[in-house]
Structure formats: C-alpha cells, structure tokens
Tab-separated table of C-alpha atoms in Angstrom:
chain	number	residue	atom	x	y	z
A	1	MET	CA	64.952	-78.265	80.567
A	2	ARG	CA	63.594	-76.432	77.546
A	3	ARG	CA	62.347	-72.901	78.097
A	4	PHE	CA	59.872	-70.723	76.274
A	5	ILE	CA	60.970	-67.404	74.822
A	6	LYS	CA	58.391	-64.869	75.889
A	7	THR	CA	59.876	-61.667	74.525
A	8	PRO	CA	62.188	-60.786	71.647
A	9	LYS	CA	64.766	-59.637	74.231
A	10	ASN	CA	65.364	-63.253	75.222
A	11	LYS	CA	66.084	-64.402	71.668
A	12	LYS	CA	69.771	-65.230	71.542
A	13	THR	CA	69.804	-66.137	67.909
A	14	LEU	CA	71.759	-65.320	64.828
A	15	ASP	CA	69.391	-62.460	64.084
A	16	ASN	CA	70.776	-60.541	67.084
A	17	HIS	CA	74.192	-60.361	65.437
A	18	LEU	CA	73.066	-59.727	61.909
A	19	SER	CA	70.506	-57.392	60.443
A	20	SER	CA	67.789	-59.286	58.590
A	21	ASP	CA	68.267	-57.144	55.486
A	22	GLN	CA	72.059	-56.885	55.351
A	23	PRO	CA	72.925	-57.507	51.684
A	24	LEU	CA	76.013	-58.980	50.104
A	25	LYS	CA	78.643	-56.539	48.845
A	26	SER	CA	80.627	-56.671	45.648
A	27	ASP	CA	83.871	-57.135	47.589
A	28	ILE	CA	84.162	-60.859	48.286
A	29	LEU	CA	86.745	-60.413	51.044
A	30	ASN	CA	84.309	-58.229	52.954
A	31	ASN	CA	81.560	-60.847	52.601
A	32	ILE	CA	83.833	-63.703	53.661
A	33	SER	CA	85.067	-61.682	56.638
A	34	GLU	CA	81.492	-61.141	57.822
A	35	LEU	CA	80.650	-64.810	57.388
A	36	LYS	CA	83.764	-65.936	59.240
A	37	LYS	CA	82.825	-63.672	62.141
A	38	LEU	CA	79.392	-65.252	62.288
A	39	PHE	CA	80.907	-68.732	62.082
A	40	LYS	CA	83.655	-67.997	64.581
A	41	ASP	CA	84.830	-71.126	66.465
A	42	CYS	CA	82.726	-73.338	64.171
A	43	SER	CA	85.407	-75.798	63.095
A	44	ASP	CA	83.022	-77.784	60.900
A	45	ILE	CA	82.329	-74.849	58.562
A	46	VAL	CA	84.511	-75.130	55.437
A	47	PHE	CA	85.516	-72.116	53.300
A	48	ARG	CA	86.857	-73.605	50.051
A	49	GLU	CA	88.721	-70.941	48.085
A	50	PHE	CA	89.413	-71.173	44.329
A	51	SER	CA	89.635	-68.900	41.284
A	52	ILE	CA	87.420	-68.425	38.240
A	53	LYS	CA	89.180	-66.440	35.524
A	54	GLU	CA	91.315	-64.599	38.099
A	55	LYS	CA	88.267	-63.842	40.219
A	56	LYS	CA	88.200	-65.214	43.736
A	57	ALA	CA	85.385	-67.571	44.626
A	58	TYR	CA	84.394	-69.467	47.770
A	59	LEU	CA	82.318	-72.546	48.477
A	60	ILE	CA	80.941	-72.527	52.023
A	61	PHE	CA	79.410	-75.634	53.585
A	62	VAL	CA	79.183	-77.710	56.753
A	63	ASP	CA	81.515	-80.686	56.739
A	64	GLY	CA	79.398	-83.827	57.159
A	65	LEU	CA	76.112	-82.346	55.952
A	66	ILE	CA	76.797	-82.293	52.219
A	67	ASP	CA	77.174	-84.845	49.447
A	68	THR	CA	80.900	-84.402	48.764
A	69	LYS	CA	80.955	-86.400	45.533
A	70	SER	CA	78.033	-84.460	44.096
A	71	LEU	CA	79.711	-81.164	45.000
A	72	GLU	CA	83.016	-82.201	43.443
A	73	PHE	CA	81.529	-83.473	40.187
A	74	ASN	CA	78.650	-81.037	39.648
A	75	VAL	CA	80.326	-77.833	40.874
A	76	LEU	CA	84.102	-77.885	41.285
A	77	PHE	CA	84.711	-80.006	38.188
A	78	GLN	CA	82.446	-77.786	36.084
A	79	LEU	CA	84.032	-74.553	37.313
A	80	LEU	CA	87.680	-75.586	37.306
A	81	ASP	CA	87.989	-78.089	34.479
A	82	LYS	CA	85.791	-76.157	32.030
A	83	ILE	CA	87.045	-72.699	32.945
A	84	GLU	CA	87.798	-71.792	29.324
A	85	ASP	CA	84.168	-72.383	28.349
A	86	ILE	CA	82.884	-69.892	30.871
A	87	GLY	CA	81.311	-66.865	29.271
A	88	GLU	CA	80.149	-63.816	31.124
A	89	ILE	CA	80.770	-64.165	34.860
A	90	ASN	CA	77.467	-63.569	36.653
A	91	ALA	CA	75.190	-65.537	38.962
A	92	ASN	CA	72.558	-66.165	36.302
A	93	TYR	CA	75.093	-67.608	33.849
A	94	PHE	CA	76.616	-69.969	36.420
A	95	GLU	CA	73.201	-71.122	37.583
A	96	LYS	CA	71.954	-71.946	34.063
A	97	ASN	CA	75.086	-73.097	32.264
A	98	MET	CA	77.793	-74.321	34.651
A	99	VAL	CA	76.313	-75.827	37.809
A	100	THR	CA	74.671	-79.200	37.168
A	101	ILE	CA	73.055	-79.740	40.566
A	102	ALA	CA	69.290	-80.241	40.269
A	103	GLN	CA	68.148	-77.617	42.800
A	104	VAL	CA	69.742	-74.173	42.701
A	105	SER	CA	68.566	-70.837	44.077
A	106	GLU	CA	69.932	-67.345	44.665
A	107	SER	CA	70.164	-64.949	47.589
A	108	ASN	CA	71.906	-61.679	48.324
A	109	TYR	CA	71.308	-61.502	52.103
A	110	LEU	CA	73.906	-62.706	54.585
A	111	ASN	CA	71.446	-64.078	57.134
A	112	GLU	CA	69.728	-66.151	54.452
A	113	LEU	CA	73.090	-67.602	53.385
A	114	VAL	CA	73.972	-68.536	56.966
A	115	LYS	CA	70.610	-70.233	57.385
A	116	LYS	CA	71.033	-72.217	54.159
A	117	VAL	CA	74.557	-73.338	55.101
A	118	LEU	CA	73.344	-74.605	58.490
A	119	GLU	CA	70.539	-76.507	56.750
A	120	GLY	CA	73.141	-78.514	54.834
A	121	ASN	CA	73.300	-76.537	51.589
A	122	THR	CA	76.414	-75.167	49.898
A	123	VAL	CA	76.842	-71.470	49.135
A	124	LEU	CA	78.908	-70.228	46.160
A	125	ILE	CA	80.168	-66.632	46.402
A	126	ILE	CA	82.128	-64.989	43.549
A	127	ASP	CA	84.030	-61.701	43.689
A	128	GLU	CA	82.262	-58.620	42.246
A	129	ILE	CA	78.911	-60.462	42.144
A	130	GLU	CA	76.375	-59.282	44.689
A	131	LYS	CA	74.377	-62.508	44.519
A	132	ALA	CA	75.301	-65.888	45.974
A	133	ILE	CA	74.257	-69.207	44.481
A	134	ILE	CA	72.749	-71.737	46.905
A	135	LEU	CA	73.421	-75.322	45.870
A	136	HIS	CA	71.072	-77.913	47.326
A	137	ALA	CA	73.454	-80.836	47.753
A	138	GLN	CA	72.572	-82.172	51.186
A	139	GLY	CA	74.110	-85.497	52.103
A	140	GLY	CA	76.094	-86.983	54.945
A	141	VAL	CA	75.484	-90.146	56.931
A	142	ARG	CA	71.811	-91.096	57.251
A	143	ARG	CA	70.033	-94.143	58.595
A	144	ALA	CA	68.569	-96.350	55.899
A	145	VAL	CA	64.862	-97.082	55.675
A	146	ALA	CA	64.189	-100.136	57.848
A	147	GLU	CA	61.335	-101.908	59.613
A	148	PRO	CA	60.025	-99.858	62.563
A	149	GLU	CA	60.995	-101.381	65.907
A	150	THR	CA	58.106	-99.987	67.953
A	151	GLU	CA	55.308	-101.062	65.571
A	152	THR	CA	56.105	-104.513	64.293
A	153	SER	CA	53.472	-106.303	62.246
A	154	ILE	CA	52.949	-109.777	60.844
A	155	ARG	CA	51.430	-108.551	57.601
A	156	GLY	CA	52.012	-105.214	55.930
A	157	PRO	CA	54.821	-102.995	54.638
A	158	ARG	CA	58.204	-103.348	56.337
A	159	GLU	CA	59.408	-99.796	55.735
A	160	GLY	CA	59.550	-97.207	58.498
A	161	PHE	CA	60.322	-93.528	58.787
A	162	THR	CA	63.888	-92.278	59.321
A	163	GLU	CA	65.348	-89.099	60.801
A	164	SER	CA	65.379	-87.317	57.424
A	165	LEU	CA	62.420	-85.040	56.698
A	166	ARG	CA	62.554	-85.385	52.910
A	167	VAL	CA	62.980	-89.149	53.045
A	168	ASN	CA	59.865	-89.314	55.225
A	169	THR	CA	57.769	-87.083	52.972
A	170	SER	CA	58.836	-89.192	49.981
A	171	LEU	CA	57.707	-92.370	51.763
A	172	VAL	CA	54.239	-90.853	52.201
A	173	ARG	CA	54.228	-89.531	48.630
A	174	ARG	CA	54.886	-93.061	47.371
A	175	LYS	CA	51.728	-94.215	49.155
A	176	ILE	CA	49.515	-91.316	48.031
A	177	ARG	CA	50.373	-90.332	44.460
A	178	SER	CA	47.945	-87.466	44.205
A	179	ASN	CA	48.468	-83.775	43.559
A	180	ARG	CA	45.904	-83.154	46.296
A	181	LEU	CA	48.418	-84.306	48.907
A	182	LYS	CA	49.721	-80.970	50.176
A	183	ILE	CA	52.957	-80.498	52.132
A	184	VAL	CA	53.395	-77.187	53.975
A	185	SER	CA	56.906	-76.499	55.291
A	186	LYS	CA	57.573	-74.690	58.569
A	187	GLU	CA	60.538	-73.989	60.820
A	188	VAL	CA	60.470	-74.164	64.625
A	189	GLY	CA	63.146	-73.378	67.208
A	190	THR	CA	65.163	-70.177	67.289
A	191	GLU	CA	68.426	-72.085	67.861
A	192	THR	CA	67.825	-75.477	66.256
A	193	ARG	CA	65.772	-74.116	63.323
A	194	THR	CA	64.105	-77.503	63.035
A	195	ALA	CA	62.248	-78.080	59.786
A	196	LEU	CA	58.827	-79.678	59.852
A	197	ALA	CA	56.133	-80.438	57.307
A	198	ILE	CA	52.348	-80.479	57.656
A	199	LEU	CA	50.688	-83.013	55.361
A	200	TYR	CA	47.019	-83.172	54.428
A	201	ILE	CA	44.847	-84.114	51.473
A	202	GLU	CA	43.030	-81.139	50.001
A	203	GLY	CA	39.319	-81.779	49.840
A	204	LEU	CA	39.411	-84.424	52.597
A	205	ALA	CA	40.934	-82.611	55.566
A	206	SER	CA	38.714	-79.874	56.962
A	207	ASP	CA	39.927	-76.357	56.185
A	208	ASP	CA	39.288	-75.419	59.820
A	209	LEU	CA	41.449	-78.326	61.003
A	210	VAL	CA	44.334	-77.385	58.715
A	211	ARG	CA	44.161	-73.737	59.808
A	212	GLU	CA	44.083	-74.749	63.468
A	213	VAL	CA	47.151	-76.972	63.102
A	214	LEU	CA	49.067	-74.221	61.297
A	215	THR	CA	48.014	-71.630	63.898
A	216	ARG	CA	49.127	-73.764	66.835
A	217	ILE	CA	52.509	-74.436	65.247
A	218	ASP	CA	53.029	-70.785	64.265
A	219	ARG	CA	52.544	-69.591	67.854
A	220	ILE	CA	55.342	-71.847	69.181
A	221	GLU	CA	58.352	-69.834	70.340
A	222	ILE	CA	60.993	-72.105	71.837
A	223	ASP	CA	64.767	-72.261	71.596
A	224	GLY	CA	64.914	-75.772	70.178
A	225	VAL	CA	62.914	-78.767	68.988
A	226	LEU	CA	64.790	-82.073	69.075
A	227	GLU	CA	61.919	-84.556	68.757
A	228	SER	CA	58.247	-84.649	67.847
A	229	GLY	CA	57.366	-84.915	71.547
A	230	TYR	CA	58.182	-81.196	71.900
A	231	ILE	CA	55.587	-80.286	69.288
A	232	GLU	CA	53.044	-82.741	70.693
A	233	GLU	CA	53.119	-81.140	74.143
A	234	LEU	CA	52.893	-77.633	72.723
A	235	ILE	CA	49.852	-78.138	70.484
A	236	GLU	CA	47.622	-80.628	72.351
A	237	ASP	CA	44.250	-79.522	73.739
A	238	HIS	CA	44.496	-80.819	77.336
A	239	PRO	CA	48.119	-80.786	78.565
A	240	TRP	CA	47.237	-82.018	82.091
A	241	SER	CA	45.492	-85.177	80.918
A	242	PHE	CA	47.127	-88.602	81.267
A	243	PHE	CA	45.814	-89.632	77.870
A	244	PRO	CA	47.635	-88.901	74.582
A	245	GLN	CA	45.563	-86.681	72.284
A	246	ILE	CA	47.870	-86.918	69.267
A	247	GLN	CA	48.923	-90.212	67.726
A	248	ASN	CA	52.556	-90.859	66.840
A	249	THR	CA	53.724	-93.535	64.436
A	250	GLU	CA	56.804	-94.789	62.599
A	251	ARG	CA	54.813	-96.362	59.776
A	252	PRO	CA	54.199	-94.568	56.431
A	253	ASP	CA	51.179	-96.794	55.723
A	254	SER	CA	49.584	-95.691	58.995
A	255	VAL	CA	50.112	-92.035	58.077
A	256	ALA	CA	48.689	-92.576	54.593
A	257	GLY	CA	45.619	-94.333	55.995
A	258	ASN	CA	44.928	-91.489	58.421
A	259	LEU	CA	45.417	-88.847	55.725
A	260	LEU	CA	42.817	-90.633	53.607
A	261	GLU	CA	40.394	-90.285	56.523
A	262	GLY	CA	40.836	-86.503	56.645
A	263	ARG	CA	43.448	-86.185	59.373
A	264	VAL	CA	46.626	-84.083	59.325
A	265	ALA	CA	50.181	-85.423	59.750
A	266	ILE	CA	53.158	-83.489	61.115
A	267	ILE	CA	56.635	-84.697	60.141
A	268	ILE	CA	59.558	-83.257	62.134
A	269	ASP	CA	63.136	-83.386	60.881
A	270	GLY	CA	65.443	-85.456	63.093
A	271	THR	CA	62.925	-88.023	64.362
A	272	PRO	CA	61.171	-91.042	62.818
A	273	PHE	CA	58.008	-90.441	64.863
A	274	VAL	CA	55.296	-88.630	62.903
A	275	LEU	CA	52.355	-86.938	64.638
A	276	ILE	CA	48.759	-87.496	63.489
A	277	ALA	CA	45.898	-85.215	64.550
A	278	PRO	CA	43.173	-85.307	65.589
A	279	ALA	CA	43.114	-88.609	67.467
A	280	THR	CA	40.395	-90.473	69.341
A	281	PHE	CA	40.653	-92.955	72.213
A	282	TRP	CA	39.731	-95.926	70.007
A	283	GLN	CA	42.412	-95.024	67.497
A	284	PHE	CA	45.072	-96.029	70.056
A	285	LEU	CA	43.597	-99.528	70.303
A	286	GLN	CA	43.909	-100.147	66.563
A	287	ALA	CA	46.958	-101.493	64.754
A	288	SER	CA	47.757	-100.844	61.106
A	289	GLU	CA	47.617	-104.563	60.273
A	290	ASP	CA	43.960	-104.664	61.365
A	291	TYR	CA	43.254	-103.464	57.848
A	292	TYR	CA	45.459	-106.097	56.180
A	293	HIS	CA	44.068	-109.222	57.862
A	294	ARG	CA	40.635	-110.557	56.970
A	295	PHE	CA	37.967	-108.783	58.975
A	296	HIS	CA	37.141	-111.848	61.153
A	297	ILE	CA	40.687	-111.844	62.545
A	298	SER	CA	40.659	-108.059	63.036
A	299	ILE	CA	37.400	-108.200	65.015
A	300	PHE	CA	38.783	-110.887	67.317
A	301	LEU	CA	42.027	-108.966	67.919
A	302	ARG	CA	40.196	-105.710	68.641
A	303	TRP	CA	37.925	-107.317	71.213
A	304	LEU	CA	40.944	-109.027	72.744
A	305	ARG	CA	42.633	-105.643	73.181
A	306	ILE	CA	39.496	-104.030	74.612
A	307	VAL	CA	39.081	-106.823	77.200
A	308	PHE	CA	42.734	-106.765	78.164
A	309	ILE	CA	42.901	-102.986	78.508
A	310	PHE	CA	40.246	-103.319	81.236
A	311	ILE	CA	42.307	-106.096	82.828
A	312	ALA	CA	45.447	-103.938	82.698
A	313	LEU	CA	43.612	-101.057	84.378
A	314	GLN	CA	41.338	-102.807	86.891
A	315	LEU	CA	42.619	-106.299	87.770
A	316	PRO	CA	45.070	-105.397	90.610
A	317	ALA	CA	42.549	-102.930	92.045
A	318	PHE	CA	39.764	-105.515	91.854
A	319	TYR	CA	41.928	-108.133	93.595
A	320	VAL	CA	42.820	-105.693	96.383
A	321	ALA	CA	39.181	-104.632	96.858
A	322	VAL	CA	37.769	-108.171	96.934
A	323	THR	CA	40.409	-109.695	99.214
A	324	THR	CA	40.295	-106.725	101.598
A	325	TYR	CA	36.612	-105.743	101.797
A	326	HIS	CA	34.443	-108.206	99.870
A	327	GLN	CA	35.602	-111.730	100.716
A	328	GLU	CA	31.982	-112.928	100.471
A	329	MET	CA	32.201	-112.465	96.675
A	330	ILE	CA	34.917	-115.124	96.363
A	331	PRO	CA	33.863	-118.772	95.937
A	332	THR	CA	34.592	-120.766	99.082
A	333	THR	CA	37.173	-123.092	97.557
A	334	LEU	CA	39.060	-120.194	95.973
A	335	LEU	CA	38.800	-118.194	99.208
A	336	TYR	CA	40.434	-121.053	101.166
A	337	SER	CA	43.236	-121.207	98.580
A	338	ILE	CA	43.886	-117.450	98.727
A	339	ALA	CA	43.683	-117.401	102.535
A	340	SER	CA	46.185	-120.243	102.885
A	341	SER	CA	48.622	-118.575	100.491
A	342	ARG	CA	48.330	-115.276	102.397
A	343	GLU	CA	48.546	-116.808	105.828
A	344	ALA	CA	52.218	-115.951	106.371
A	345	ILE	CA	52.262	-112.691	104.402
A	346	PRO	CA	53.072	-109.725	106.707
A	347	PHE	CA	51.542	-107.039	104.425
A	348	PRO	CA	47.937	-106.209	103.557
A	349	ALA	CA	46.850	-106.864	99.965
A	350	PHE	CA	47.229	-103.204	98.961
A	351	VAL	CA	50.869	-102.963	100.108
A	352	GLU	CA	51.582	-106.337	98.537
A	353	ALA	CA	50.145	-105.174	95.207
A	354	MET	CA	52.082	-101.889	95.266
A	355	ILE	CA	55.369	-103.694	95.952
A	356	MET	CA	54.865	-106.121	93.096
A	357	GLU	CA	53.611	-103.525	90.610
A	358	ILE	CA	56.505	-101.149	91.291
A	359	ALA	CA	59.001	-104.032	91.050
A	360	PHE	CA	57.439	-105.124	87.746
A	361	GLU	CA	57.645	-101.577	86.325
A	362	ALA	CA	61.281	-101.293	87.452
A	363	LEU	CA	62.138	-104.577	85.717
A	364	ARG	CA	60.390	-103.434	82.555
A	365	GLU	CA	62.284	-100.119	82.584
A	366	ALA	CA	65.593	-101.897	83.205
A	367	GLY	CA	64.908	-104.236	80.284
A	368	ILE	CA	64.334	-101.256	77.971
A	369	ARG	CA	67.423	-99.268	79.041
A	370	LEU	CA	69.926	-102.120	78.983
A	371	PRO	CA	71.457	-103.347	75.702
A	372	LYS	CA	68.882	-105.257	73.665
A	373	LEU	CA	70.240	-108.797	74.141
A	374	VAL	CA	70.952	-108.302	77.850
A	375	GLY	CA	67.738	-106.376	78.515
A	376	GLN	CA	65.429	-109.192	77.420
A	377	ALA	CA	67.236	-111.691	79.641
A	378	VAL	CA	67.192	-109.341	82.642
A	379	SER	CA	63.472	-108.536	82.351
A	380	ILE	CA	62.378	-112.170	81.908
A	381	LEU	CA	64.777	-113.836	84.378
A	382	GLY	CA	64.380	-110.995	86.870
A	383	ALA	CA	60.602	-111.398	86.925
A	384	LEU	CA	60.817	-115.172	87.320
A	385	VAL	CA	63.552	-115.196	89.961
A	386	ILE	CA	62.251	-112.273	92.016
A	387	GLY	CA	58.654	-113.527	91.881
A	388	GLN	CA	59.577	-117.052	92.927
A	389	ALA	CA	61.959	-115.825	95.646
A	390	ALA	CA	59.365	-113.372	97.014
A	391	VAL	CA	56.755	-116.136	97.274
A	392	GLU	CA	59.162	-118.556	98.982
A	393	ALA	CA	60.309	-115.839	101.387
A	394	GLY	CA	56.719	-115.107	102.372
A	395	ILE	CA	56.826	-111.458	101.246
A	396	VAL	CA	54.072	-111.775	98.629
A	397	SER	CA	51.500	-114.451	97.886
A	398	ALA	CA	51.364	-116.625	94.778
A	399	PRO	CA	47.948	-115.257	93.670
A	400	MET	CA	49.374	-111.727	93.730
A	401	VAL	CA	52.260	-112.778	91.453
A	402	ILE	CA	49.704	-114.264	89.050
A	403	VAL	CA	47.595	-111.073	89.112
A	404	VAL	CA	50.594	-108.791	88.487
A	405	SER	CA	51.932	-111.025	85.697
A	406	LEU	CA	48.549	-111.142	83.958
A	407	THR	CA	48.238	-107.357	84.302
A	408	GLY	CA	51.665	-106.871	82.722
A	409	ILE	CA	50.796	-109.148	79.805
A	410	ALA	CA	47.514	-107.270	79.329
A	411	SER	CA	49.320	-103.927	79.074
A	412	PHE	CA	51.481	-105.340	76.253
A	413	THR	CA	48.401	-105.945	74.095
A	414	VAL	CA	47.829	-102.188	73.619
A	415	PRO	CA	49.363	-101.368	70.190
A	416	ARG	CA	50.340	-97.770	71.019
A	417	PHE	CA	53.030	-97.297	73.668
A	418	ASN	CA	51.819	-93.862	74.782
A	419	MET	CA	48.345	-95.255	75.552
A	420	ALA	CA	49.803	-98.351	77.248
A	421	ILE	CA	51.958	-96.227	79.571
A	422	SER	CA	48.933	-94.083	80.442
A	423	ILE	CA	46.957	-97.178	81.456
A	424	ARG	CA	49.909	-98.398	83.519
A	425	LEU	CA	50.093	-95.074	85.369
A	426	LEU	CA	46.343	-94.955	86.035
A	427	ARG	CA	46.511	-98.434	87.541
A	428	PHE	CA	48.105	-97.001	90.696
A	429	PRO	CA	45.383	-94.462	91.614
A	430	MET	CA	42.784	-97.187	90.960
A	431	MET	CA	44.622	-99.431	93.419
A	432	ILE	CA	44.690	-96.630	95.996
A	433	LEU	CA	40.937	-96.122	95.644
A	434	ALA	CA	40.348	-99.882	95.904
A	435	GLY	CA	42.539	-100.157	98.998
A	436	SER	CA	40.694	-97.238	100.612
A	437	PHE	CA	37.045	-97.839	99.668
A	438	GLY	CA	36.831	-101.282	98.077
A	439	LEU	CA	34.627	-101.806	95.030
A	440	PHE	CA	32.941	-98.480	95.757
A	441	GLY	CA	36.303	-96.775	95.162
A	442	ILE	CA	36.735	-98.634	91.857
A	443	VAL	CA	33.288	-97.490	90.718
A	444	ILE	CA	34.027	-93.863	91.704
A	445	GLY	CA	37.393	-93.998	89.924
A	446	SER	CA	35.810	-95.490	86.793
A	447	ILE	CA	33.116	-92.786	86.696
A	448	ILE	CA	35.721	-90.026	87.067
A	449	LEU	CA	37.850	-91.626	84.340
A	450	LEU	CA	34.923	-92.045	81.955
A	451	THR	CA	33.768	-88.458	82.575
A	452	HIS	CA	37.275	-87.203	81.875
A	453	LEU	CA	37.476	-89.180	78.618
A	454	CYS	CA	34.139	-87.789	77.448
A	455	SER	CA	35.255	-84.219	78.214
A	456	LEU	CA	38.500	-84.400	76.216
A	457	ARG	CA	38.864	-83.056	72.686
A	458	SER	CA	41.573	-83.373	70.098
A	459	PHE	CA	41.612	-80.363	67.770
A	460	GLY	CA	37.901	-79.923	68.411
A	461	ILE	CA	36.978	-83.598	67.844
A	462	PRO	CA	35.404	-85.395	70.868
A	463	TYR	CA	38.053	-87.783	72.182
A	464	PHE	CA	35.625	-90.586	73.015
A	465	SER	CA	33.657	-90.381	69.756
A	466	PRO	CA	31.756	-92.124	68.272
A	467	LEU	CA	30.753	-93.582	71.664
A	468	GLY	CA	30.507	-90.187	73.293
A	469	PRO	CA	28.705	-88.440	71.694
A	470	LEU	CA	26.987	-91.527	70.340
A	471	SER	CA	27.031	-92.046	66.578
A	472	ILE	CA	25.905	-95.538	65.531
A	473	ASN	CA	26.823	-94.972	61.876
A	474	GLU	CA	30.517	-94.608	62.803
A	475	PHE	CA	30.747	-97.985	64.581
A	476	LYS	CA	31.951	-99.806	61.470
A	477	ASP	CA	35.577	-99.193	62.432
A	478	VAL	CA	35.614	-98.951	66.242
A	479	PHE	CA	34.816	-102.118	68.209
A	480	ILE	CA	34.802	-104.123	65.011
A	481	ARG	CA	36.307	-103.733	61.574
A	482	THR	CA	33.714	-104.436	58.939
A	483	PRO	CA	34.780	-105.746	55.493
A	484	TRP	CA	36.295	-103.222	53.135
A	485	TRP	CA	33.358	-103.558	50.745
A	486	SER	CA	31.038	-102.228	53.476
A	487	MET	CA	33.188	-99.268	54.621
A	488	ASP	CA	32.105	-97.050	51.763
A	489	LYS	CA	32.070	-93.793	53.780
A	490	ARG	CA	34.800	-91.890	55.575
A	491	PRO	CA	34.362	-90.817	59.235
A	492	LYS	CA	32.061	-87.773	59.366
A	493	ASN	CA	33.950	-86.308	62.331
A	494	PHE	CA	37.017	-85.641	60.173
A	495	VAL	CA	35.641	-85.266	56.645
A	496	HIS	CA	32.847	-82.814	55.868
A	497	GLN	CA	33.003	-83.195	52.102
A	498	ASN	CA	33.834	-86.023	49.730
A	499	LEU	CA	32.564	-88.627	52.196
A	500	VAL	CA	32.441	-91.454	49.668
A	501	ARG	CA	35.478	-93.711	49.955
A	502	GLU	CA	34.614	-96.370	47.393
A	503	LYS	CA	32.078	-97.390	44.806
A	504	ALA	CA	28.859	-98.939	46.085
A	505	ASN	CA	28.066	-102.656	45.739
A	506	LEU	CA	31.656	-103.898	45.846
A	507	LYS	CA	30.733	-106.984	47.851
A	508	PRO	CA	32.250	-109.973	46.027
A	509	SER	CA	30.058	-112.887	44.959
A	510	PRO	CA	30.381	-116.030	42.809
A	511	LYS	CA	30.267	-115.359	39.084
A	512	GLN	CA	26.802	-116.039	37.703
A	513	ASP	CA	26.357	-117.604	34.284
A	514	ASN	CA	24.034	-115.760	31.953
C-alpha cells in the first residue's frame, strides 16, 4: 500500500543524509568517499577509476542503465587514447574538446550528482576540479515500439507507447511537428523520483487548464509512483465516483488528436499508458479509428456502442425485473418458454443472475491472468462447458445463460477498458434494485446514475457535456462523426481561442469544366 507523506519528518529520502547545498571538494578521494557512503550496499553502482595525466579520475554510473558502447567510444577512448592531446585540465576544456557525447552538463553539488546517476546518466569526476561533468548516455534494455495490445485497430498507425519517457515524447513530436507543442518536465515520488512530462499545444490548451494540471501534480507528495494510475487517482476531481474522469491510452495518434482539441497529456516514465485530461463520458465510447474510417462506418459503430452499453448495464436487471414482477409484459408464447425452462430451477431469477454474472466475471479474470494462449482457451471453453452443465443440472435456465452471454459481449464493445469495467461493476447494483423493486428500481437507479453523471466534472469541464449542459453545436463529434470537411471548429469546452480547425468550404465535389 502506498502512503502519503504529510510532513517533512516522514521523508526518508536521500536529502536526509546529504545537505542540498553540499559542494564538491578539490580532493577527489574525499568526494568519492562521500559518494560511496551514499551508495553503500548498492552493488549496481560502478566506480570506474582511471588516470588523466597523473590525475585520478572516476566515472560513476549504474550498471544496466547506460549505453556502454557510447561511453567507451565517446568518453574513455577520447580520454585515454588521446591523452597527449589534452591541454589544460579543467571541466570546461573536457566538455568542449574531449567528450563527444551530444548532451553534457556540469554540477558541483553532491546531491545533484547522485540524482543524475540514478536517472541513468554518467558522472565524470577529476582530481583537483571542483566541478563534475554529467554525461547523458542513458541506455540499457528497453522494449521496442510495437502495436498496443489494449487498443487494437483495423485501420490506423501500428505504433504504441513504451516504458521510456523520451521515446514516448518523441512519438508525439513526430505527429505534431510544431514549436507550439510544449513539454514541461516534472519529478514525482521522493523515493522513485519518477520523471513525467506534461504536453500541451500553446494557443489551443486553456492557460487555466494547464495551470490547474501543473498545480495538482505539484501538490503530490508520495514516496513512489510506479504507474500512471497513481497520478490519475491523485489528480482526478471526484475520487469516489465509479466513472473514470481521465482517459488513458497507449496510442500516440490518440494523444496527438486530443492535444489538437486543446487537451493536456501526461506522460509518466516507466509505463506505456498516457493520461489525457480533461475527459468527457462520450470520449470513452470513441475509438481512434473512428476518425480513419469513412464517416458512415463511424456513425454506425458509435450507435452500436451506445446501444450495447445500455444492454451491458441494464439487460440482466431488466430480465430479473420482468420475470419476477412484471410477467404481464412478456408475450404469451415467450412467457411459456421461459416458464418451462425455469420450472426445475431452485433459485429465484435474481439469485440465478448473480450466480451467472459472478461466474462470468471470474472466467474473464482467469482468462486475463493466465498465459495468453491458455487464457483464451480457458475463458471460452469454461463459459461453454459451465453454462451447458449448469443448464443440464437445473441450476440455471437457458434464457439466463443467453442474457448473461449477450451482456458480456455488449461490455466488450466499449473501446476503453476503464469505462467497460465501470459499467460491469454498476450492473450489480442495478440488478439488486431490479430484484428488490422491479422496473421501478431500474428507473430509480437510472435517475441516480444520470444525476451523478451530470454532476461530475473533469478539470472543470462538465463530464456529460455537450448533452448536459446541452450544446447542440458540439454534437458533430458525439453520437455521430460528421465528415472531416464539416468539422471546421474545435470543441468550445476545451479551446477558448483559435477555434478554427480547417479552412471553410473543403467539401469535395466533381471538377467542373469552365
């Protein structure tokens, strides 16, 4: 369990052992002794000793976090093989004339050097020089850019984010090649010192939104951040709500599209999931490839998702309510069929539905946690075998198996996993209300749910907009996706200036002869 750090007394960090302004000394042995004390029992920290014109020098780095070949060729080779060419021995001379690594900086504070080493940089310390050279030669084993597994698409880019912060920012920079794309770097976590970057397009993102995002991140005091989910929970508006208020994605094209609409992206080092804020309810029902297909296909797919999200939420509850309290609503032929199938069932419809829904969720969870090849077989065969066996044993009825299966399929149509899991969780209280009060309970539950959705905000933006509050002009990209030549304006909720997205009158037409 992660814990918040409420007072400076609780901060068990490096800063407790080292004054923030302790400078380097001219005696290299003294400096190395201090650094070795701070890195005591850290077997992965390497102190590489060598000599430069009879002066002792050390390279300090973390084994596994640096590009060894780059360090050997651009630093050690230059300093050892070309030792006779070295002129005056000082930090400025080495930085400008000897070291051939692209990014080089200086520091004369021990705590800054420790921080840079732990970030994957290499520190060069030379005797009688009170400045250290920081060599930016990060490397090590990293996952290659590949297609995202959680957001597959038929049409669109196949590249996805990785666990490297700079690789991820470069993927976004390749999409938006503008100097107005700003990247603000931050660090969160007193122990993990996790790097993150806030991305926005100057002139599109609201200044108030950018300030609010920066303020919420700056007030975080926690010992470690290992995934973007930590940040999401610490900066959202309504932490007790079932619904996600910040979108996460693995796709650079999705991030670029949202940035162009005036939103802000947060990239966290160590995870491929990027946060996008603010987010609305309808945003979670949209897939990135909606904008790559022709608009007729996108409209059909969006309406399909909207219909099936209602099925995923309400169908089991509706079945329980009708079969328990409102049998007169069922056509006679269908009623006879349901009654005959339930004749030998020992449980009421509500208990039957709960058993099947919980079993279905357990099978789905087992399929995710098991190895990929085995998991798919277990989830599919388990559902078929258990469902068929339960019907033959007279524990559940065949119509209930059909209802639960259709509900499960409906939940898979939601493109965003965090919204899909929220709908799956809310299905259970809706079933309880239906089992207790029938259709009246479903209506009460729906009113409460709709009221809650209308009351939510994401960084000040109404969560249910543009439906609540109503804004007809914003409907071009909600229930439908109009052609690109008609979406000439950006959403007014996010952009308060530079609303024009494209030139007017871009609708294509046959070429007319003069």
